[in-house]
Coordinates of C-alpha atoms in Angstrom, one line a residue:
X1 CA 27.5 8.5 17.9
X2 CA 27.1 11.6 19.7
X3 CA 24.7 13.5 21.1
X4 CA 22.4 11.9 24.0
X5 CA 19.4 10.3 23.5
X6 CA 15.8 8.8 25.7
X7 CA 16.0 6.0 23.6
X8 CA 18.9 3.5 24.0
X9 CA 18.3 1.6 20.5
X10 CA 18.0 4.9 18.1
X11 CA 21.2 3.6 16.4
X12 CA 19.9 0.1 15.5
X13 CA 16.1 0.8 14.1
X14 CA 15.5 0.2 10.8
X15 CA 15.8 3.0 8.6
X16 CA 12.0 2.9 7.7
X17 CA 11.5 4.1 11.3
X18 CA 13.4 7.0 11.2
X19 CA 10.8 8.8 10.1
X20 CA 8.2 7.5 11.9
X21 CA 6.0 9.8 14.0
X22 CA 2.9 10.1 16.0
X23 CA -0.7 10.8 14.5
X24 CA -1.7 14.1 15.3
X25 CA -5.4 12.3 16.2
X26 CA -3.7 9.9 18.6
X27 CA -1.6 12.3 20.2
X28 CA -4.6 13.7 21.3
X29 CA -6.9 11.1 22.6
X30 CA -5.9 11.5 26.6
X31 CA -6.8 14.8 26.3
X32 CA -9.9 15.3 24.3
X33 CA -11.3 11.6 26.1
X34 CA -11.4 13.7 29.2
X35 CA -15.4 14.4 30.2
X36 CA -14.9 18.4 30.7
X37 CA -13.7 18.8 27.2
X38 CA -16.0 18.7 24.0
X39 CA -13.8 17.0 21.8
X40 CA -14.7 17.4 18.3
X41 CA -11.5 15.6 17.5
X42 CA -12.0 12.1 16.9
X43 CA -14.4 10.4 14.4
X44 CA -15.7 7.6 16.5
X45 CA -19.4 6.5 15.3
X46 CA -21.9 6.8 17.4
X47 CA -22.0 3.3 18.9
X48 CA -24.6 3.6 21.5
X49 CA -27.6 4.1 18.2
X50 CA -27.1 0.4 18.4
X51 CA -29.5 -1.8 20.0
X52 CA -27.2 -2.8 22.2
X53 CA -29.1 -5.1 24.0
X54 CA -30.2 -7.6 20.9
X55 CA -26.1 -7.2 19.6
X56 CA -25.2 -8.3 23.6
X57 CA -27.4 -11.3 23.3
X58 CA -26.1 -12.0 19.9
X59 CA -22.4 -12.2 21.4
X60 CA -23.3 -14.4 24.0
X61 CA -24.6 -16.8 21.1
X62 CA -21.9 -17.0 19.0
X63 CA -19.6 -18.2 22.5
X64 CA -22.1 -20.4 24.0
X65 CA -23.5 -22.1 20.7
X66 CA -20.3 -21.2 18.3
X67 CA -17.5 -20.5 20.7
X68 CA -15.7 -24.2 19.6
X69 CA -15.6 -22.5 15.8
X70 CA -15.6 -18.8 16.7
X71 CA -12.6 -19.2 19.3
X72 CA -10.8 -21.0 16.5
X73 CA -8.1 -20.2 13.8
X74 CA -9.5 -19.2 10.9
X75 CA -8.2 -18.7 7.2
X76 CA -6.7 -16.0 5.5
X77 CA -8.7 -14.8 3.2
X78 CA -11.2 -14.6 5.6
X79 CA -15.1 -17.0 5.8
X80 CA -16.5 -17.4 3.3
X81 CA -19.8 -16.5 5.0
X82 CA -18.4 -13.0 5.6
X83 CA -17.3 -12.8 2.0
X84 CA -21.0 -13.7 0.9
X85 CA -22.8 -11.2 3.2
X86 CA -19.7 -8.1 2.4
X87 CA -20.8 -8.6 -1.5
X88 CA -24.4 -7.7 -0.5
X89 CA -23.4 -4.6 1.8
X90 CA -21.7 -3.4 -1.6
X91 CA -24.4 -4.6 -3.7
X92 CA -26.1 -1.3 -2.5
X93 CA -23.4 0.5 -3.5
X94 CA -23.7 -0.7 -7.5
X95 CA -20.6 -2.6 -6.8
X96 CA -22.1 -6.5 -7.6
X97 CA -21.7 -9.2 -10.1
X98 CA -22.1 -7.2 -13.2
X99 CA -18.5 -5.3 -12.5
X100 CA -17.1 -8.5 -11.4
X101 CA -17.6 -8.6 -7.6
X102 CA -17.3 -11.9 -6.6
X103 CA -16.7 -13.4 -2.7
X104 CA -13.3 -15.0 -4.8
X105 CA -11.9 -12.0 -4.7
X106 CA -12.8 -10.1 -1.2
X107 CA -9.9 -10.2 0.8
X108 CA -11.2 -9.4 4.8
X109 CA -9.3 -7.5 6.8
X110 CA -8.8 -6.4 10.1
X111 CA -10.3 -2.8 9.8
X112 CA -9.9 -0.4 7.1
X113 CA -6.2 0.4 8.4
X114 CA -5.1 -3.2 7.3
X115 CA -6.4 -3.1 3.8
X116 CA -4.2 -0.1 2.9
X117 CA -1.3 -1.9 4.7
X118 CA -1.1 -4.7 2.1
X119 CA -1.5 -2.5 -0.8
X120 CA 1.1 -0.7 0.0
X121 CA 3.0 -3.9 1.4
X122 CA 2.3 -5.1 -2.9
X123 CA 3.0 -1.9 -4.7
X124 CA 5.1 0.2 -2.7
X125 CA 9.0 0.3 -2.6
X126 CA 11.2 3.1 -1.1
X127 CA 10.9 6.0 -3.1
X128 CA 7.9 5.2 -5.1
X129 CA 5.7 8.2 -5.6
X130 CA 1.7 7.4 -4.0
X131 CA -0.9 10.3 -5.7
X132 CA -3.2 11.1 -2.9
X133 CA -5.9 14.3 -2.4
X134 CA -4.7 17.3 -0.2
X135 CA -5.3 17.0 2.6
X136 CA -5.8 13.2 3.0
X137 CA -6.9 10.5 5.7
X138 CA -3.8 10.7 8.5
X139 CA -4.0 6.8 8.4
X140 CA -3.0 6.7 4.8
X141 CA -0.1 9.1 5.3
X142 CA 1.2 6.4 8.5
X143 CA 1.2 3.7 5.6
X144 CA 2.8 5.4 3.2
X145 CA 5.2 6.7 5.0
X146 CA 6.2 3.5 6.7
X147 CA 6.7 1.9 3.4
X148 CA 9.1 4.9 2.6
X149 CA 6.6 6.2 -0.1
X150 CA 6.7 9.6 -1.3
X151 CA 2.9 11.7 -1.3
X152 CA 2.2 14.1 -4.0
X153 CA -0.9 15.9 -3.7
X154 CA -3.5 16.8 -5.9
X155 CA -5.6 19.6 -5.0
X156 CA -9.2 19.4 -4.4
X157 CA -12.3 22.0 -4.6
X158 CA -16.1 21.5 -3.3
X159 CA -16.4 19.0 -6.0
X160 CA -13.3 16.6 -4.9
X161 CA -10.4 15.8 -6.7
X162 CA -9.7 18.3 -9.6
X163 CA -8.9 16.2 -12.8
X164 CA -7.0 18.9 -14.4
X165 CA -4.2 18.8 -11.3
X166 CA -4.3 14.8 -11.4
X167 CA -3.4 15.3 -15.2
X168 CA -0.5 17.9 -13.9
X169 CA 0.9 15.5 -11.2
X170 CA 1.0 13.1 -13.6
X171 CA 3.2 15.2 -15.9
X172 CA 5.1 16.4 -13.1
X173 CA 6.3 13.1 -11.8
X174 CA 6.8 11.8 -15.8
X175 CA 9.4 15.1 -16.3
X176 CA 11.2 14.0 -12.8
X177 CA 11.6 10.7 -14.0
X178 CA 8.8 9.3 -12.0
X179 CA 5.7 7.0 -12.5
X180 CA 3.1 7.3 -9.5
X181 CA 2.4 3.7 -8.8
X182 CA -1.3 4.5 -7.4
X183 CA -4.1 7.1 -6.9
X184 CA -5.1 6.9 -3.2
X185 CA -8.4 8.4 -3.1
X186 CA -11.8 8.9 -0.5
X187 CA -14.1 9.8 -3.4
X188 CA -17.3 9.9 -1.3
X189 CA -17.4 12.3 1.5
X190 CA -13.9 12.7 2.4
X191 CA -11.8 12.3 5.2
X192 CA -10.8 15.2 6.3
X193 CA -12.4 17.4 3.8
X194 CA -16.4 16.2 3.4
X195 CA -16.6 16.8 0.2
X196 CA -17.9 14.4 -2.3
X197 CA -16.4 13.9 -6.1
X198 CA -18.7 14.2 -8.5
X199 CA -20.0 11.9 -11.0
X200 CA -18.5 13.5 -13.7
X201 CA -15.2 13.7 -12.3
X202 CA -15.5 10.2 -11.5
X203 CA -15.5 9.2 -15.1
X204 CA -12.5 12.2 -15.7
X205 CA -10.3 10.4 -12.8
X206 CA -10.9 7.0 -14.2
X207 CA -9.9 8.1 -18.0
X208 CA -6.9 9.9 -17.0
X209 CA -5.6 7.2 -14.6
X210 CA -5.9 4.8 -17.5
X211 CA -4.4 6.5 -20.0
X212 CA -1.8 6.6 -17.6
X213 CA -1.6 3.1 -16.2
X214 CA -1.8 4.5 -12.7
X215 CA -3.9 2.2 -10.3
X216 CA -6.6 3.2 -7.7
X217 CA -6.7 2.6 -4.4
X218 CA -10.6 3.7 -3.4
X219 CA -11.1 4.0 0.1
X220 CA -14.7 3.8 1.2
X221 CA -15.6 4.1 5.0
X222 CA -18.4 6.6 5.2
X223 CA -20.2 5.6 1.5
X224 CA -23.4 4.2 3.1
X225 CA -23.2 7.3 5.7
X226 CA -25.3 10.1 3.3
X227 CA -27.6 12.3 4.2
X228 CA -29.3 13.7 1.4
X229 CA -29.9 11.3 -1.5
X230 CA -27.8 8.8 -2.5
X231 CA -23.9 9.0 -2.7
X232 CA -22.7 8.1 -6.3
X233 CA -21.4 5.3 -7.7
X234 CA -17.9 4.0 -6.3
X235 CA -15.0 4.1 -8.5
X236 CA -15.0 0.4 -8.6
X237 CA -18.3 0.7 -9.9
X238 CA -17.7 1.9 -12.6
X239 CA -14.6 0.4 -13.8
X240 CA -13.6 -3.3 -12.8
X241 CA -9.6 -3.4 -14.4
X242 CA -6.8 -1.6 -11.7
X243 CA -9.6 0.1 -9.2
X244 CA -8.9 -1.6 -5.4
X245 CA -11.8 -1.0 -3.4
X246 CA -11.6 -0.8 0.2
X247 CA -14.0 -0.9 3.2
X248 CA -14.7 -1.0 6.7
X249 CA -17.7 -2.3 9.5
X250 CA -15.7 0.6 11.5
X251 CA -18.1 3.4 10.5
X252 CA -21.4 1.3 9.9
X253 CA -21.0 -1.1 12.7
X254 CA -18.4 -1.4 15.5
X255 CA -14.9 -0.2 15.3
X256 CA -14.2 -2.4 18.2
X257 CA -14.5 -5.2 15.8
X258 CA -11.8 -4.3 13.2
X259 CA -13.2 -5.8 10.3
X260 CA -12.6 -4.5 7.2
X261 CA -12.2 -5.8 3.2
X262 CA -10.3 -5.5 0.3
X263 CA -12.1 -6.4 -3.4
X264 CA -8.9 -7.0 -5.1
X265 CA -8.6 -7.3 -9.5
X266 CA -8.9 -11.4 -9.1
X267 CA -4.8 -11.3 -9.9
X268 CA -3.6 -9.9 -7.0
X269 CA -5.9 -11.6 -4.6
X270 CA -3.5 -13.9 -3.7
X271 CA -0.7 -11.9 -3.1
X272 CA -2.9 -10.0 -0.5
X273 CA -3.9 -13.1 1.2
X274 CA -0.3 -14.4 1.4
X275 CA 0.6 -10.9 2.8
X276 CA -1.9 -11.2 5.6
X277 CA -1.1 -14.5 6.4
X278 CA 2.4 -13.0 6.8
X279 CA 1.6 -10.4 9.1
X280 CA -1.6 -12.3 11.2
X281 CA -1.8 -15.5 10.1
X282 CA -6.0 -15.1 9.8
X283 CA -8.2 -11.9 10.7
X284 CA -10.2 -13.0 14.0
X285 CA -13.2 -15.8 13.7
X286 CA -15.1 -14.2 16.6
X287 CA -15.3 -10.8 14.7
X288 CA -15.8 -12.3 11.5
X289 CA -18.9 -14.5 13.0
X290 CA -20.2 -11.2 14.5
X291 CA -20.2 -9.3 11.7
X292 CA -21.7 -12.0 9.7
X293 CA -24.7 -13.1 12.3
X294 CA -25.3 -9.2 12.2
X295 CA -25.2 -8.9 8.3
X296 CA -27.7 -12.2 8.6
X297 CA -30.2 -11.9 11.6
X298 CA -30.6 -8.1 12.2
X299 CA -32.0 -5.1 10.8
X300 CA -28.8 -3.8 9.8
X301 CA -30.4 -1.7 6.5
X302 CA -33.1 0.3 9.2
X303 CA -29.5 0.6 11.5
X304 CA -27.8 2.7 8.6
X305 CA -30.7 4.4 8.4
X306 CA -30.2 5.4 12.2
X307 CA -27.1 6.2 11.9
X308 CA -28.1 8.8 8.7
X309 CA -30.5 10.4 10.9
X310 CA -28.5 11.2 13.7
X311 CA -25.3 12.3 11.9
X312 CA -27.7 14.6 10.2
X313 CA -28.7 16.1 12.9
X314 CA -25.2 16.3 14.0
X315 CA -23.9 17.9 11.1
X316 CA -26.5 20.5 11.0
X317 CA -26.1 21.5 14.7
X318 CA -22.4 21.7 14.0
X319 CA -23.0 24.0 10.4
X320 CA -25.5 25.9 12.2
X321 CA -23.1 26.8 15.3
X322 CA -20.6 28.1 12.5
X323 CA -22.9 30.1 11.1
X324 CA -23.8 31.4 14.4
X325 CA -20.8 32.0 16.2
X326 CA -17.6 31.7 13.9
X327 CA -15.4 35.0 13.5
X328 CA -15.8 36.7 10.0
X329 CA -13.4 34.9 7.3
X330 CA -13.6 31.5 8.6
X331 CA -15.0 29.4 5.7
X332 CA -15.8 25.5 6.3
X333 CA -17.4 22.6 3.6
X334 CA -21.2 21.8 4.4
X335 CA -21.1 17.7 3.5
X336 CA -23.1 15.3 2.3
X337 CA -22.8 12.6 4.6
X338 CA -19.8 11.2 6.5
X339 CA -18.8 12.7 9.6
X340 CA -16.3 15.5 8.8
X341 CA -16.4 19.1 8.0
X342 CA -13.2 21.1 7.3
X343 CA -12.6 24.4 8.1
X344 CA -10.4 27.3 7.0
X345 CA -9.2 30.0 10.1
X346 CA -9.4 33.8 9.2
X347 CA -6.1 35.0 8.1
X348 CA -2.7 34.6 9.6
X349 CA -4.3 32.0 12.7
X350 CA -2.8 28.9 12.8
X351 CA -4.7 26.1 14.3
X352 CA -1.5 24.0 15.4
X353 CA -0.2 26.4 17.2
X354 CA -3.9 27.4 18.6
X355 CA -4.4 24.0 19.9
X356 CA -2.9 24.3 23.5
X357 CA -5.0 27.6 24.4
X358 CA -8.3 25.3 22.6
X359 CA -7.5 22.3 25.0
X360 CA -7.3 24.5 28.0
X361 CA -10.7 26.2 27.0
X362 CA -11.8 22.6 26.8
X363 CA -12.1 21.7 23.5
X364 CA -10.4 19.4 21.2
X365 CA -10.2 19.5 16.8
X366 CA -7.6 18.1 14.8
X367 CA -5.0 20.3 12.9
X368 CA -4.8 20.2 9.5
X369 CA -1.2 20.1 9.1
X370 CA -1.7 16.4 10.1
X371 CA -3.8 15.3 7.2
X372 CA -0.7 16.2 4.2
X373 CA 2.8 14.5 4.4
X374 CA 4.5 18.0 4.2
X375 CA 3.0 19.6 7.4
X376 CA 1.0 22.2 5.3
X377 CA -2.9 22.6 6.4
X378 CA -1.5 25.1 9.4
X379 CA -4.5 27.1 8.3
X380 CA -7.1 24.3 8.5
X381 CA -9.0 22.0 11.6
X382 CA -11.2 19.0 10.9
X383 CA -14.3 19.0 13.1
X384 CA -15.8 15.8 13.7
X385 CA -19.7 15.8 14.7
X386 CA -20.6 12.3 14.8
X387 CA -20.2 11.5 18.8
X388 CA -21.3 14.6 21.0
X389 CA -24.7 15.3 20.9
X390 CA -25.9 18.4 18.9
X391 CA -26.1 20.4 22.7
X392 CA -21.8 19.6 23.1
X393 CA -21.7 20.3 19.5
X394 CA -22.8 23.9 20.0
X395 CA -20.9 24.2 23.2
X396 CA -17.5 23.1 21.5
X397 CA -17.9 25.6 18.3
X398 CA -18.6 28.6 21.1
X399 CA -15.3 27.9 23.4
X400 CA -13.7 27.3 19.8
X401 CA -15.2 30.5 18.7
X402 CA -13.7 32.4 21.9
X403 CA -10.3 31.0 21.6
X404 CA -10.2 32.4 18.0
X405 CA -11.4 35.5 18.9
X406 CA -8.5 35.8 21.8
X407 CA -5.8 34.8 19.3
X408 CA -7.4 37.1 16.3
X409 CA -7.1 40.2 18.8
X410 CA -3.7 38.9 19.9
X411 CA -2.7 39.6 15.9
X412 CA -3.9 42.7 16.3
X413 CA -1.6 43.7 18.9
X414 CA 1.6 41.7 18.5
X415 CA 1.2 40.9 14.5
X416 CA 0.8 37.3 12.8
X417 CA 0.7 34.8 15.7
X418 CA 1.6 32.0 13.5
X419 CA 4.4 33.2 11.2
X420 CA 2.7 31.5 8.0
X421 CA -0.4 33.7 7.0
X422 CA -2.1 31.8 4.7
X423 CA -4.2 33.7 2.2
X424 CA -7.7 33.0 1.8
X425 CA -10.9 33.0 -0.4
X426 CA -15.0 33.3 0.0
X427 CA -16.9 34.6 2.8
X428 CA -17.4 33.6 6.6
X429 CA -19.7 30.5 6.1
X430 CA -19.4 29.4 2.7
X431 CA -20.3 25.9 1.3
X432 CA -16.9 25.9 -0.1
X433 CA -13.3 25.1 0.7
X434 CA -10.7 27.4 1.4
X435 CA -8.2 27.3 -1.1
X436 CA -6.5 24.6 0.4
X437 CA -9.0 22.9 -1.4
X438 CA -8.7 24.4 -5.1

């Protein structure tokens, strides 16, 4: 070997590791966590809408009364308590025993992050194409590229995924030689975009995948999160056959938790169990009894309700402070629900490169390069608006404003400042993607 190295065992990892590399998010926790800085980074929930007080009392329960069970090893599927009560949270989504959702074939996990591990532990072997939207959750990207996937994505517009350029990806992976082994999709306001796929689409996407015997992986954190009217339908809604539907308490409860589920076609459901048994032997009885004397003795229906309200608040301070204050040709997505909007810089800015003179004006957003697998996105951030209040809100999109200002004036002296202009489309304040997007 030659060359030097920081790390003495380079030459003995695995070669799934090799390329292995650091969220973008997570690299920038210790900065944006810090109290001078509005950090619009992140999406943490809002934890402190909970009535913290009755939830406290409630934990101190479950160890004094329960602590003999809930300190105990569990199973691996998960209770089947928790099972019972996650069949009525997606109840409200349509998803109940008419398509065949059944507590025999929930799968609990610990957090959403989990559930996409053991898909990808079942279906995925090195070099085995994954479909996914552009851009896509950075989480998803980790798993796939730890299982030594390849991501192809399929563009998206203010209406989600585009059917037409699933249809061509399809194509273009049959003419390499290919078969995509699943669609990974966030149908219902979108992480990182917002947007929302229609209902229409949703019946395109599920005709085309089946014609092509391509699975789908639906990913559904924010569903219950909507802020004007009712999301519609999941996916797995819809259709029962090769739709795996995946969910989280992150985003409606506590992330702290880290309880999440998979409802599995009743086939696999075994192999996922085995597979979690394999890596955790069972997903934590404490957590799994919170979230289930939650789901059973609280208000939890009024608490999404709380949560709506104050992430729509949120989201409109955040939309109007664009409107108010963004330079001309920045264009962002206005969601329906969620906690994510995505915006596009005026041309030839690049928000990776931007991010050190944003973090030293104090405030923290996410590059977009780090929601596709090829780096691409240079052009986009992803603001999140569920945690400050709608005050820091404001006060983040005016520092961010500045800082854009300073590097759009610095263009006009010295020339592109990023060395990859991207082109764009649509007006300063548009309720539609860049063409990232389309």
């Amino acid at each position: 070997m030659t060359g030097t190295t920081l790390d003495d065992y380079t030459d003995r990892y695995a070669r799934r590791v090799r390329g292995m590399t650091a969220s973008e998010i997570r690299a920038l926790f210790a900065v944006a966590s810090r109290p001078e800085v509005v950090s619009l980074a992140g999406g943490a929930p809002y934890i402190a809408a909970l009535p913290l007080d009755a939830v406290g009392e409630m934990l101190g329960r479950l160890g004094s009364e329960h602590g003999v069970s809930t300190l105990q090893y569990g199973i691996g599927q998960g209770t089947l308590e928790l099972r019972e009560r996650i069949c009525e949270v997606m109840a409200l989504s349509g998803i109940d025993g008419r398509c065949g959702a059944s507590p025999e074939d929930v799968v609990v996990t610990v957090g959403g992050q989990q559930a996409l591990d053991l898909v990808a532990r079942l279906f995925l072997d090195p070099g085995d194409v994954v479909l996914a939207e552009g851009p896509t959750y950075v989480g998803a990207l980790g798993v796939f590229q730890a299982a030594q996937a390849q991501v192809c994505h399929v563009p998206m517009d203010a209406d989600g995924l585009i059917p037409e350029a699933l249809e061509a990806a399809i194509a273009e992976q049959a003419r390499a030689g290919r078969r995509a082994k699943f669609l990974y999709t966030i149908p219902t306001y979108q992480n990182p975009a917002g947007v929302t796929l229609t209902d229409e689409r949703r019946e395109r996407v599920l005709d085309i995948c089946e014609r092509a015997g391509l699975l789908v992986v639906e990913d559904d954190p924010y569903g219950q999160l909507g802020f004007d009217g009712e999301a519609p339908a999941p996916l797995r809604a819809r259709r029962r056959d090769g739709v795996f539907y995946l969910s989280t308490f992150s985003k409606t409860f506590a992330p702290g938790l880290r309880v999440g589920w998979i409802l599995a076609p009743h086939a696999v459901r075994d192999k996922l169990v085995i597979a979690s048994e394999a890596q955790i032997l069972c997903p934590s009885a404490f957590a799994q009894a919170t979230v289930t004397t939650y789901l059973s003795t609280m208000p939890w229906r009024e608490q999404l309700k709380t949560y709506r309200e104050v992430y729509r608040e949120r989201r409109d301070a955040l939309l109007d402070a664009l409107t108010d204050l963004m330079p001309a040709g920045t264009t962002w997505t206005r969601p329906e629900g969620g906690l994510f909007v995505w915006a596009s810089l005026p041309e030839g800015l690049d928000a990776k490169a931007m991010m050190p003179r944003a973090i030293a004006a104090r405030v923290a957003y996410v590059p977009g390069t780090g929601f596709y697998a090829d780096g691409s996105g240079g052009g986009n951030m992803r603001l999140n608006f569920s945690f400050p209040p709608p005050e820091r809100i404001r006060e983040g999109v005016r520092r961010l404003a500045g800082v854009m200002e300073q590097e759009m004036a610095m263009q006009q002296v010295f020339g592109t400042v990023s060395g990859n202009p991207i082109r764009r489309r649509g007006q300063a304040g548009a309720d539609t993607p860049g063409p990232d997007l389309a």
